[in-house]
GROMACS .gro file of N, CA, C and O in nm:
model
  464
    1UNK      N    1  -0.967   1.959   2.867
    1UNK     CA    2  -1.116   2.005   2.781
    1UNK      C    3  -1.208   1.909   2.847
    1UNK      O    4  -1.321   1.973   2.826
    2UNK      N    5  -1.213   1.840   2.960
    2UNK     CA    6  -1.295   1.768   3.029
    2UNK      C    7  -1.262   1.815   3.131
    2UNK      O    8  -1.160   1.769   3.218
    3UNK      N    9  -1.383   1.830   3.245
    3UNK     CA   10  -1.387   1.780   3.425
    3UNK      C   11  -1.337   1.646   3.471
    3UNK      O   12  -1.374   1.542   3.375
    4UNK      N   13  -1.317   1.675   3.572
    4UNK     CA   14  -1.309   1.532   3.638
    4UNK      C   15  -1.462   1.437   3.657
    4UNK      O   16  -1.387   1.301   3.661
    5UNK      N   17  -1.507   1.499   3.736
    5UNK     CA   18  -1.638   1.412   3.780
    5UNK      C   19  -1.751   1.473   3.729
    5UNK      O   20  -1.872   1.450   3.749
    6UNK      N   21  -1.809   1.512   3.607
    6UNK     CA   22  -1.900   1.578   3.553
    6UNK      C   23  -1.953   1.501   3.437
    6UNK      O   24  -1.890   1.459   3.357
    7UNK      N   25  -2.075   1.503   3.442
    7UNK     CA   26  -2.141   1.414   3.394
    7UNK      C   27  -2.219   1.463   3.287
    7UNK      O   28  -2.297   1.557   3.311
    8UNK      N   29  -2.210   1.478   3.148
    8UNK     CA   30  -2.243   1.564   3.012
    8UNK      C   31  -2.307   1.470   2.963
    8UNK      O   32  -2.259   1.415   2.832
    9UNK      N   33  -2.452   1.398   2.984
    9UNK     CA   34  -2.519   1.333   2.862
    9UNK      C   35  -2.474   1.384   2.683
    9UNK      O   36  -2.484   1.306   2.572
   10UNK      N   37  -2.479   1.524   2.695
   10UNK     CA   38  -2.487   1.595   2.531
   10UNK      C   39  -2.326   1.551   2.446
   10UNK      O   40  -2.348   1.497   2.358
   11UNK      N   41  -2.259   1.561   2.579
   11UNK     CA   42  -2.125   1.526   2.528
   11UNK      C   43  -2.069   1.413   2.454
   11UNK      O   44  -2.036   1.359   2.381
   12UNK      N   45  -2.166   1.316   2.551
   12UNK     CA   46  -2.158   1.145   2.542
   12UNK      C   47  -2.240   1.120   2.364
   12UNK      O   48  -2.187   1.051   2.328
   13UNK      N   49  -2.353   1.160   2.406
   13UNK     CA   50  -2.388   1.116   2.256
   13UNK      C   51  -2.327   1.183   2.110
   13UNK      O   52  -2.331   1.131   2.038
   14UNK      N   53  -2.273   1.338   2.155
   14UNK     CA   54  -2.242   1.374   2.060
   14UNK      C   55  -2.121   1.237   2.005
   14UNK      O   56  -2.090   1.266   1.863
   15UNK      N   57  -2.049   1.216   2.117
   15UNK     CA   58  -1.907   1.168   2.048
   15UNK      C   59  -1.940   1.033   2.026
   15UNK      O   60  -1.901   0.995   1.934
   16UNK      N   61  -2.056   0.971   2.072
   16UNK     CA   62  -2.109   0.802   1.970
   16UNK      C   63  -2.181   0.838   1.887
   16UNK      O   64  -2.129   0.777   1.750
   17UNK      N   65  -2.249   0.965   1.795
   17UNK     CA   66  -2.256   1.012   1.667
   17UNK      C   67  -2.128   0.983   1.613
   17UNK      O   68  -2.151   0.944   1.491
   18UNK      N   69  -2.031   1.035   1.622
   18UNK     CA   70  -1.945   1.142   1.573
   18UNK      C   71  -1.844   0.997   1.535
   18UNK      O   72  -1.780   0.987   1.416
   19UNK      N   73  -1.784   0.935   1.679
   19UNK     CA   74  -1.784   0.766   1.640
   19UNK      C   75  -1.852   0.719   1.541
   19UNK      O   76  -1.752   0.614   1.402
   20UNK      N   77  -1.915   0.665   1.533
   20UNK     CA   78  -2.033   0.631   1.439
   20UNK      C   79  -2.038   0.666   1.295
   20UNK      O   80  -1.985   0.571   1.181
   21UNK      N   81  -2.076   0.825   1.210
   21UNK     CA   82  -2.049   0.822   1.171
   21UNK      C   83  -1.859   0.823   1.099
   21UNK      O   84  -1.872   0.787   1.005
   22UNK      N   85  -1.753   0.844   1.175
   22UNK     CA   86  -1.620   0.839   1.122
   22UNK      C   87  -1.620   0.625   1.062
   22UNK      O   88  -1.545   0.611   1.027
   23UNK      N   89  -1.702   0.555   1.174
   23UNK     CA   90  -1.687   0.441   1.157
   23UNK      C   91  -1.749   0.412   1.005
   23UNK      O   92  -1.654   0.340   0.939
   24UNK      N   93  -1.856   0.438   0.969
   24UNK     CA   94  -1.939   0.431   0.845
   24UNK      C   95  -1.855   0.496   0.751
   24UNK      O   96  -1.831   0.463   0.658
   25UNK      N   97  -1.787   0.597   0.760
   25UNK     CA   98  -1.671   0.701   0.639
   25UNK      C   99  -1.555   0.606   0.608
   25UNK      O  100  -1.519   0.613   0.521
   26UNK      N  101  -1.518   0.600   0.727
   26UNK     CA  102  -1.361   0.525   0.694
   26UNK      C  103  -1.406   0.351   0.651
   26UNK      O  104  -1.360   0.333   0.580
   27UNK      N  105  -1.487   0.317   0.688
   27UNK     CA  106  -1.541   0.179   0.606
   27UNK      C  107  -1.598   0.194   0.514
   27UNK      O  108  -1.530   0.098   0.378
   28UNK      N  109  -1.668   0.301   0.466
   28UNK     CA  110  -1.718   0.267   0.303
   28UNK      C  111  -1.549   0.337   0.245
   28UNK      O  112  -1.572   0.291   0.111
   29UNK      N  113  -1.485   0.417   0.281
   29UNK     CA  114  -1.337   0.449   0.204
   29UNK      C  115  -1.249   0.349   0.173
   29UNK      O  116  -1.218   0.320   0.070
   30UNK      N  117  -1.268   0.252   0.302
   30UNK     CA  118  -1.189   0.151   0.282
   30UNK      C  119  -1.223   0.075   0.166
   30UNK      O  120  -1.170  -0.033   0.112
   31UNK      N  121  -1.360   0.049   0.158
   31UNK     CA  122  -1.408  -0.105   0.025
   31UNK      C  123  -1.390   0.009  -0.065
   31UNK      O  124  -1.401  -0.052  -0.139
   32UNK      N  125  -1.383   0.110  -0.094
   32UNK     CA  126  -1.381   0.222  -0.196
   32UNK      C  127  -1.257   0.198  -0.250
   32UNK      O  128  -1.230   0.134  -0.399
   33UNK      N  129  -1.152   0.215  -0.130
   33UNK     CA  130  -1.006   0.171  -0.195
   33UNK      C  131  -1.006   0.003  -0.239
   33UNK      O  132  -0.907  -0.021  -0.301
   34UNK      N  133  -1.057  -0.070  -0.170
   34UNK     CA  134  -1.080  -0.218  -0.217
   34UNK      C  135  -1.103  -0.232  -0.342
   34UNK      O  136  -1.074  -0.359  -0.419
   35UNK      N  137  -1.236  -0.197  -0.358
   35UNK     CA  138  -1.272  -0.218  -0.479
   35UNK      C  139  -1.252  -0.153  -0.617
   35UNK      O  140  -1.208  -0.152  -0.771
   36UNK      N  141  -1.107  -0.056  -0.623
   36UNK     CA  142  -1.034   0.009  -0.716
   36UNK      C  143  -0.945  -0.094  -0.732
   36UNK      O  144  -0.895  -0.111  -0.847
   37UNK      N  145  -0.864  -0.163  -0.662
   37UNK     CA  146  -0.744  -0.283  -0.662
   37UNK      C  147  -0.801  -0.398  -0.679
   37UNK      O  148  -0.727  -0.466  -0.696
   38UNK      N  149  -0.902  -0.452  -0.687
   38UNK     CA  150  -0.982  -0.614  -0.722
   38UNK      C  151  -1.086  -0.537  -0.833
   38UNK      O  152  -1.144  -0.458  -0.839
   39UNK      N  153  -1.156  -0.659  -0.846
   39UNK     CA  154  -1.243  -0.710  -0.963
   39UNK      C  155  -1.387  -0.696  -0.870
   39UNK      O  156  -1.470  -0.716  -0.928
   40UNK      N  157  -1.392  -0.643  -0.756
   40UNK     CA  158  -1.537  -0.630  -0.693
   40UNK      C  159  -1.593  -0.515  -0.713
   40UNK      O  160  -1.553  -0.379  -0.647
   41UNK      N  161  -1.700  -0.523  -0.739
   41UNK     CA  162  -1.805  -0.426  -0.774
   41UNK      C  163  -1.859  -0.325  -0.584
   41UNK      O  164  -1.879  -0.436  -0.549
   42UNK      N  165  -1.810  -0.191  -0.633
   42UNK     CA  166  -1.877  -0.133  -0.441
   42UNK      C  167  -2.035  -0.145  -0.464
   42UNK      O  168  -2.119  -0.133  -0.544
   43UNK      N  169  -2.073  -0.211  -0.345
   43UNK     CA  170  -2.203  -0.230  -0.295
   43UNK      C  171  -2.255  -0.163  -0.159
   43UNK      O  172  -2.162  -0.216  -0.068
   44UNK      N  173  -2.333  -0.138  -0.140
   44UNK     CA  174  -2.375  -0.107   0.013
   44UNK      C  175  -2.404  -0.244   0.056
   44UNK      O  176  -2.408  -0.235   0.227
   45UNK      N  177  -2.435  -0.335  -0.049
   45UNK     CA  178  -2.458  -0.516   0.081
   45UNK      C  179  -2.292  -0.491   0.182
   45UNK      O  180  -2.299  -0.596   0.260
   46UNK      N  181  -2.175  -0.482   0.086
   46UNK     CA  182  -2.047  -0.471   0.203
   46UNK      C  183  -2.050  -0.425   0.344
   46UNK      O  184  -2.009  -0.475   0.444
   47UNK      N  185  -2.145  -0.338   0.342
   47UNK     CA  186  -2.184  -0.272   0.442
   47UNK      C  187  -2.276  -0.327   0.535
   47UNK      O  188  -2.253  -0.389   0.705
   48UNK      N  189  -2.390  -0.341   0.509
   48UNK     CA  190  -2.511  -0.404   0.612
   48UNK      C  191  -2.566  -0.564   0.606
   48UNK      O  192  -2.642  -0.553   0.675
   49UNK      N  193  -2.480  -0.607   0.474
   49UNK     CA  194  -2.521  -0.739   0.482
   49UNK      C  195  -2.424  -0.855   0.573
   49UNK      O  196  -2.322  -0.833   0.541
   50UNK      N  197  -2.479  -0.898   0.653
   50UNK     CA  198  -2.370  -0.986   0.757
   50UNK      C  199  -2.374  -1.138   0.637
   50UNK      O  200  -2.232  -1.183   0.680
   51UNK      N  201  -2.419  -1.146   0.505
   51UNK     CA  202  -2.379  -1.295   0.442
   51UNK      C  203  -2.292  -1.268   0.351
   51UNK      O  204  -2.167  -1.332   0.349
   52UNK      N  205  -2.214  -1.183   0.345
   52UNK     CA  206  -2.098  -1.091   0.268
   52UNK      C  207  -1.978  -1.144   0.338
   52UNK      O  208  -1.916  -1.233   0.279
   53UNK      N  209  -1.984  -1.142   0.464
   53UNK     CA  210  -1.841  -1.173   0.583
   53UNK      C  211  -1.871  -1.299   0.542
   53UNK      O  212  -1.754  -1.377   0.598
   54UNK      N  213  -1.979  -1.393   0.553
   54UNK     CA  214  -1.966  -1.552   0.600
   54UNK      C  215  -1.935  -1.619   0.448
   54UNK      O  216  -1.812  -1.719   0.477
   55UNK      N  217  -1.912  -1.538   0.356
   55UNK     CA  218  -1.844  -1.612   0.212
   55UNK      C  219  -1.762  -1.568   0.213
   55UNK      O  220  -1.689  -1.497   0.105
   56UNK      N  221  -1.662  -1.609   0.297
   56UNK     CA  222  -1.524  -1.576   0.264
   56UNK      C  223  -1.474  -1.647   0.131
   56UNK      O  224  -1.309  -1.609   0.054
   57UNK      N  225  -1.520  -1.736   0.073
   57UNK     CA  226  -1.466  -1.778  -0.031
   57UNK      C  227  -1.439  -1.710  -0.211
   57UNK      O  228  -1.336  -1.736  -0.248
   58UNK      N  229  -1.545  -1.622  -0.159
   58UNK     CA  230  -1.552  -1.532  -0.294
   58UNK      C  231  -1.471  -1.415  -0.296
   58UNK      O  232  -1.452  -1.381  -0.146
   59UNK      N  233  -1.437  -1.323  -0.405
   59UNK     CA  234  -1.340  -1.177  -0.339
   59UNK      C  235  -1.448  -1.102  -0.272
   59UNK      O  236  -1.342  -1.001  -0.187
   60UNK      N  237  -1.561  -1.088  -0.279
   60UNK     CA  238  -1.616  -1.000  -0.171
   60UNK      C  239  -1.634  -1.023  -0.068
   60UNK      O  240  -1.628  -0.916   0.028
   61UNK      N  241  -1.625  -1.112  -0.014
   61UNK     CA  242  -1.630  -1.163   0.113
   61UNK      C  243  -1.459  -1.126   0.199
   61UNK      O  244  -1.446  -1.091   0.297
   62UNK      N  245  -1.377  -1.189   0.094
   62UNK     CA  246  -1.285  -1.135   0.121
   62UNK      C  247  -1.192  -0.984   0.140
   62UNK      O  248  -1.151  -0.925   0.251
   63UNK      N  249  -1.288  -0.952   0.047
   63UNK     CA  250  -1.254  -0.752   0.080
   63UNK      C  251  -1.306  -0.703   0.145
   63UNK      O  252  -1.294  -0.585   0.220
   64UNK      N  253  -1.485  -0.738   0.212
   64UNK     CA  254  -1.528  -0.690   0.298
   64UNK      C  255  -1.506  -0.721   0.418
   64UNK      O  256  -1.444  -0.664   0.527
   65UNK      N  257  -1.412  -0.853   0.445
   65UNK     CA  258  -1.346  -0.881   0.581
   65UNK      C  259  -1.233  -0.799   0.566
   65UNK      O  260  -1.230  -0.729   0.712
   66UNK      N  261  -1.155  -0.763   0.507
   66UNK     CA  262  -1.007  -0.668   0.530
   66UNK      C  263  -1.050  -0.557   0.570
   66UNK      O  264  -1.009  -0.494   0.649
   67UNK      N  265  -1.131  -0.471   0.480
   67UNK     CA  266  -1.169  -0.360   0.527
   67UNK      C  267  -1.251  -0.347   0.686
   67UNK      O  268  -1.224  -0.252   0.732
   68UNK      N  269  -1.354  -0.434   0.690
   68UNK     CA  270  -1.394  -0.459   0.808
   68UNK      C  271  -1.254  -0.430   0.964
   68UNK      O  272  -1.311  -0.444   1.068
   69UNK      N  273  -1.208  -0.557   0.929
   69UNK     CA  274  -1.105  -0.607   0.986
   69UNK      C  275  -1.000  -0.461   1.018
   69UNK      O  276  -0.953  -0.396   1.130
   70UNK      N  277  -0.923  -0.371   0.887
   70UNK     CA  278  -0.866  -0.256   0.893
   70UNK      C  279  -0.933  -0.139   0.953
   70UNK      O  280  -0.875  -0.074   1.041
   71UNK      N  281  -1.030  -0.131   0.966
   71UNK     CA  282  -1.137  -0.024   0.985
   71UNK      C  283  -1.155  -0.057   1.169
   71UNK      O  284  -1.161   0.042   1.227
   72UNK      N  285  -1.182  -0.162   1.183
   72UNK     CA  286  -1.222  -0.164   1.358
   72UNK      C  287  -1.037  -0.176   1.414
   72UNK      O  288  -1.069  -0.116   1.536
   73UNK      N  289  -0.929  -0.223   1.374
   73UNK     CA  290  -0.875  -0.220   1.443
   73UNK      C  291  -0.767  -0.120   1.423
   73UNK      O  292  -0.693  -0.054   1.535
   74UNK      N  293  -0.768  -0.058   1.309
   74UNK     CA  294  -0.685   0.060   1.278
   74UNK      C  295  -0.767   0.210   1.314
   74UNK      O  296  -0.674   0.297   1.398
   75UNK      N  297  -0.822   0.222   1.204
   75UNK     CA  298  -0.872   0.335   1.205
   75UNK      C  299  -1.022   0.309   1.304
   75UNK      O  300  -0.997   0.486   1.378
   76UNK      N  301  -1.042   0.245   1.378
   76UNK     CA  302  -1.159   0.244   1.496
   76UNK      C  303  -1.071   0.307   1.634
   76UNK      O  304  -1.149   0.398   1.708
   77UNK      N  305  -0.917   0.255   1.647
   77UNK     CA  306  -0.874   0.283   1.778
   77UNK      C  307  -0.776   0.450   1.742
   77UNK      O  308  -0.830   0.514   1.813
   78UNK      N  309  -0.794   0.482   1.659
   78UNK     CA  310  -0.744   0.632   1.622
   78UNK      C  311  -0.876   0.727   1.611
   78UNK      O  312  -0.867   0.789   1.690
   79UNK      N  313  -0.973   0.686   1.582
   79UNK     CA  314  -1.081   0.746   1.618
   79UNK      C  315  -1.146   0.762   1.723
   79UNK      O  316  -1.163   0.867   1.797
   80UNK      N  317  -1.124   0.644   1.812
   80UNK     CA  318  -1.140   0.634   1.939
   80UNK      C  319  -1.068   0.765   2.013
   80UNK      O  320  -1.078   0.824   2.124
   81UNK      N  321  -0.901   0.729   1.999
   81UNK     CA  322  -0.837   0.818   2.059
   81UNK      C  323  -0.830   0.945   2.035
   81UNK      O  324  -0.812   1.014   2.153
   82UNK      N  325  -0.893   1.000   1.891
   82UNK     CA  326  -0.882   1.125   1.848
   82UNK      C  327  -1.069   1.194   1.944
   82UNK      O  328  -1.062   1.324   1.982
   83UNK      N  329  -1.171   1.132   1.920
   83UNK     CA  330  -1.256   1.172   1.983
   83UNK      C  331  -1.327   1.143   2.126
   83UNK      O  332  -1.345   1.239   2.164
   84UNK      N  333  -1.291   1.034   2.189
   84UNK     CA  334  -1.332   1.027   2.342
   84UNK      C  335  -1.242   1.072   2.412
   84UNK      O  336  -1.258   1.107   2.489
   85UNK      N  337  -1.056   1.044   2.363
   85UNK     CA  338  -0.969   1.078   2.484
   85UNK      C  339  -0.950   1.067   2.596
   85UNK      O  340  -0.896   1.093   2.666
   86UNK      N  341  -1.073   0.968   2.673
   86UNK     CA  342  -1.052   0.895   2.788
   86UNK      C  343  -1.045   0.770   2.792
   86UNK      O  344  -1.137   0.656   2.699
   87UNK      N  345  -0.923   0.691   2.823
   87UNK     CA  346  -0.949   0.535   2.786
   87UNK      C  347  -1.028   0.482   2.879
   87UNK      O  348  -1.072   0.397   2.826
   88UNK      N  349  -1.053   0.508   2.971
   88UNK     CA  350  -1.205   0.465   3.059
   88UNK      C  351  -1.317   0.452   2.970
   88UNK      O  352  -1.400   0.376   2.995
   89UNK      N  353  -1.373   0.549   2.896
   89UNK     CA  354  -1.442   0.535   2.824
   89UNK      C  355  -1.453   0.501   2.633
   89UNK      O  356  -1.529   0.418   2.606
   90UNK      N  357  -1.304   0.453   2.621
   90UNK     CA  358  -1.286   0.403   2.500
   90UNK      C  359  -1.397   0.242   2.466
   90UNK      O  360  -1.425   0.200   2.386
   91UNK      N  361  -1.384   0.191   2.596
   91UNK     CA  362  -1.429   0.019   2.538
   91UNK      C  363  -1.593   0.065   2.540
   91UNK      O  364  -1.662  -0.029   2.437
   92UNK      N  365  -1.649   0.158   2.635
   92UNK     CA  366  -1.770   0.149   2.615
   92UNK      C  367  -1.819   0.229   2.455
   92UNK      O  368  -1.899   0.163   2.438
   93UNK      N  369  -1.745   0.310   2.424
   93UNK     CA  370  -1.767   0.374   2.305
   93UNK      C  371  -1.751   0.274   2.183
   93UNK      O  372  -1.835   0.268   2.092
   94UNK      N  373  -1.619   0.147   2.155
   94UNK     CA  374  -1.620   0.069   2.098
   94UNK      C  375  -1.747  -0.028   2.096
   94UNK      O  376  -1.816  -0.052   1.982
   95UNK      N  377  -1.787  -0.091   2.219
   95UNK     CA  378  -1.874  -0.176   2.213
   95UNK      C  379  -2.044  -0.117   2.145
   95UNK      O  380  -2.121  -0.176   2.111
   96UNK      N  381  -2.067   0.023   2.164
   96UNK     CA  382  -2.139   0.085   2.135
   96UNK      C  383  -2.170   0.109   1.966
   96UNK      O  384  -2.284   0.062   1.871
   97UNK      N  385  -2.040   0.144   1.918
   97UNK     CA  386  -2.039   0.131   1.759
   97UNK      C  387  -2.101  -0.013   1.700
   97UNK      O  388  -2.165   0.020   1.621
   98UNK      N  389  -2.016  -0.092   1.757
   98UNK     CA  390  -2.051  -0.269   1.726
   98UNK      C  391  -2.194  -0.282   1.745
   98UNK      O  392  -2.233  -0.361   1.688
   99UNK      N  393  -2.258  -0.273   1.821
   99UNK     CA  394  -2.413  -0.270   1.922
   99UNK      C  395  -2.481  -0.189   1.821
   99UNK      O  396  -2.566  -0.235   1.772
  100UNK      N  397  -2.496  -0.052   1.766
  100UNK     CA  398  -2.547   0.021   1.690
  100UNK      C  399  -2.569  -0.051   1.551
  100UNK      O  400  -2.667  -0.071   1.464
  101UNK      N  401  -2.401  -0.077   1.537
  101UNK     CA  402  -2.393  -0.159   1.399
  101UNK      C  403  -2.454  -0.294   1.351
  101UNK      O  404  -2.551  -0.324   1.229
  102UNK      N  405  -2.498  -0.327   1.462
  102UNK     CA  406  -2.584  -0.476   1.451
  102UNK      C  407  -2.715  -0.477   1.432
  102UNK      O  408  -2.781  -0.509   1.363
  103UNK      N  409  -2.749  -0.378   1.550
  103UNK     CA  410  -2.885  -0.355   1.533
  103UNK      C  411  -2.911  -0.268   1.390
  103UNK      O  412  -3.047  -0.243   1.338
  104UNK      N  413  -2.868  -0.222   1.291
  104UNK     CA  414  -2.870  -0.112   1.187
  104UNK      C  415  -2.851  -0.220   1.091
  104UNK      O  416  -2.970  -0.241   1.010
  105UNK      N  417  -2.798  -0.324   1.093
  105UNK     CA  418  -2.806  -0.472   1.011
  105UNK      C  419  -2.918  -0.509   1.021
  105UNK      O  420  -2.968  -0.602   0.932
  106UNK      N  421  -2.962  -0.537   1.149
  106UNK     CA  422  -3.046  -0.661   1.172
  106UNK      C  423  -3.217  -0.563   1.100
  106UNK      O  424  -3.295  -0.626   1.096
  107UNK      N  425  -3.202  -0.457   1.140
  107UNK     CA  426  -3.290  -0.346   1.074
  107UNK      C  427  -3.307  -0.335   0.926
  107UNK      O  428  -3.444  -0.341   0.878
  108UNK      N  429  -3.188  -0.358   0.885
  108UNK     CA  430  -3.240  -0.339   0.692
  108UNK      C  431  -3.249  -0.430   0.657
  108UNK      O  432  -3.232  -0.504   0.540
  109UNK      N  433  -3.142  -0.563   0.692
  109UNK     CA  434  -3.150  -0.728   0.645
  109UNK      C  435  -3.238  -0.808   0.679
  109UNK      O  436  -3.211  -0.970   0.684
  110UNK      N  437  -3.272  -0.803   0.830
  110UNK     CA  438  -3.308  -0.922   0.922
  110UNK      C  439  -3.223  -0.959   1.017
  110UNK      O  440  -3.083  -0.930   0.990
  111UNK      N  441  -3.277  -1.043   1.132
  111UNK     CA  442  -3.158  -1.115   1.221
  111UNK      C  443  -3.107  -1.204   1.154
  111UNK      O  444  -3.190  -1.299   1.069
  112UNK      N  445  -2.982  -1.185   1.209
  112UNK     CA  446  -2.898  -1.340   1.075
  112UNK      C  447  -2.950  -1.482   1.199
  112UNK      O  448  -3.004  -1.506   1.289
  113UNK      N  449  -3.008  -1.527   1.083
  113UNK     CA  450  -3.062  -1.692   1.163
  113UNK      C  451  -2.938  -1.822   1.188
  113UNK      O  452  -2.968  -1.878   1.289
  114UNK      N  453  -2.841  -1.771   1.151
  114UNK     CA  454  -2.720  -1.855   1.212
  114UNK      C  455  -2.583  -1.784   1.285
  114UNK      O  456  -2.600  -1.660   1.261
  115UNK      N  457  -2.536  -1.843   1.347
  115UNK     CA  458  -2.389  -1.736   1.451
  115UNK      C  459  -2.295  -1.689   1.406
  115UNK      O  460  -2.259  -1.610   1.397
  116UNK      N  461  -2.270  -1.756   1.249
  116UNK     CA  462  -2.180  -1.719   1.154
  116UNK      C  463  -2.226  -1.594   1.108
  116UNK      O  464  -2.121  -1.520   1.066
   0.00000   0.00000   0.00000
């Protein structure tokens, strides 16, 4: 499917868009499943509000943390395996997904004032 030394920027950009879309789709699906089995109402704040992850004493924080960890560890690795197909580029794509998520959260909710 890919050549050895050919630089294709359209392929890289399309892979980034695909992995980012799969990241949010699988995260939303996991949050939906967790909200079905718990008393936590589903909200877009669970995806883009960093303060939800800080409050681990609340059920919403625990549900969001579980969904983020399962999404990044299990489903994110599978998405990278299917879409990127090259071990050399997996770290780059994973870092790009999380960096774009940080910028999107900062754009929507503001830059976090604390390190947590």
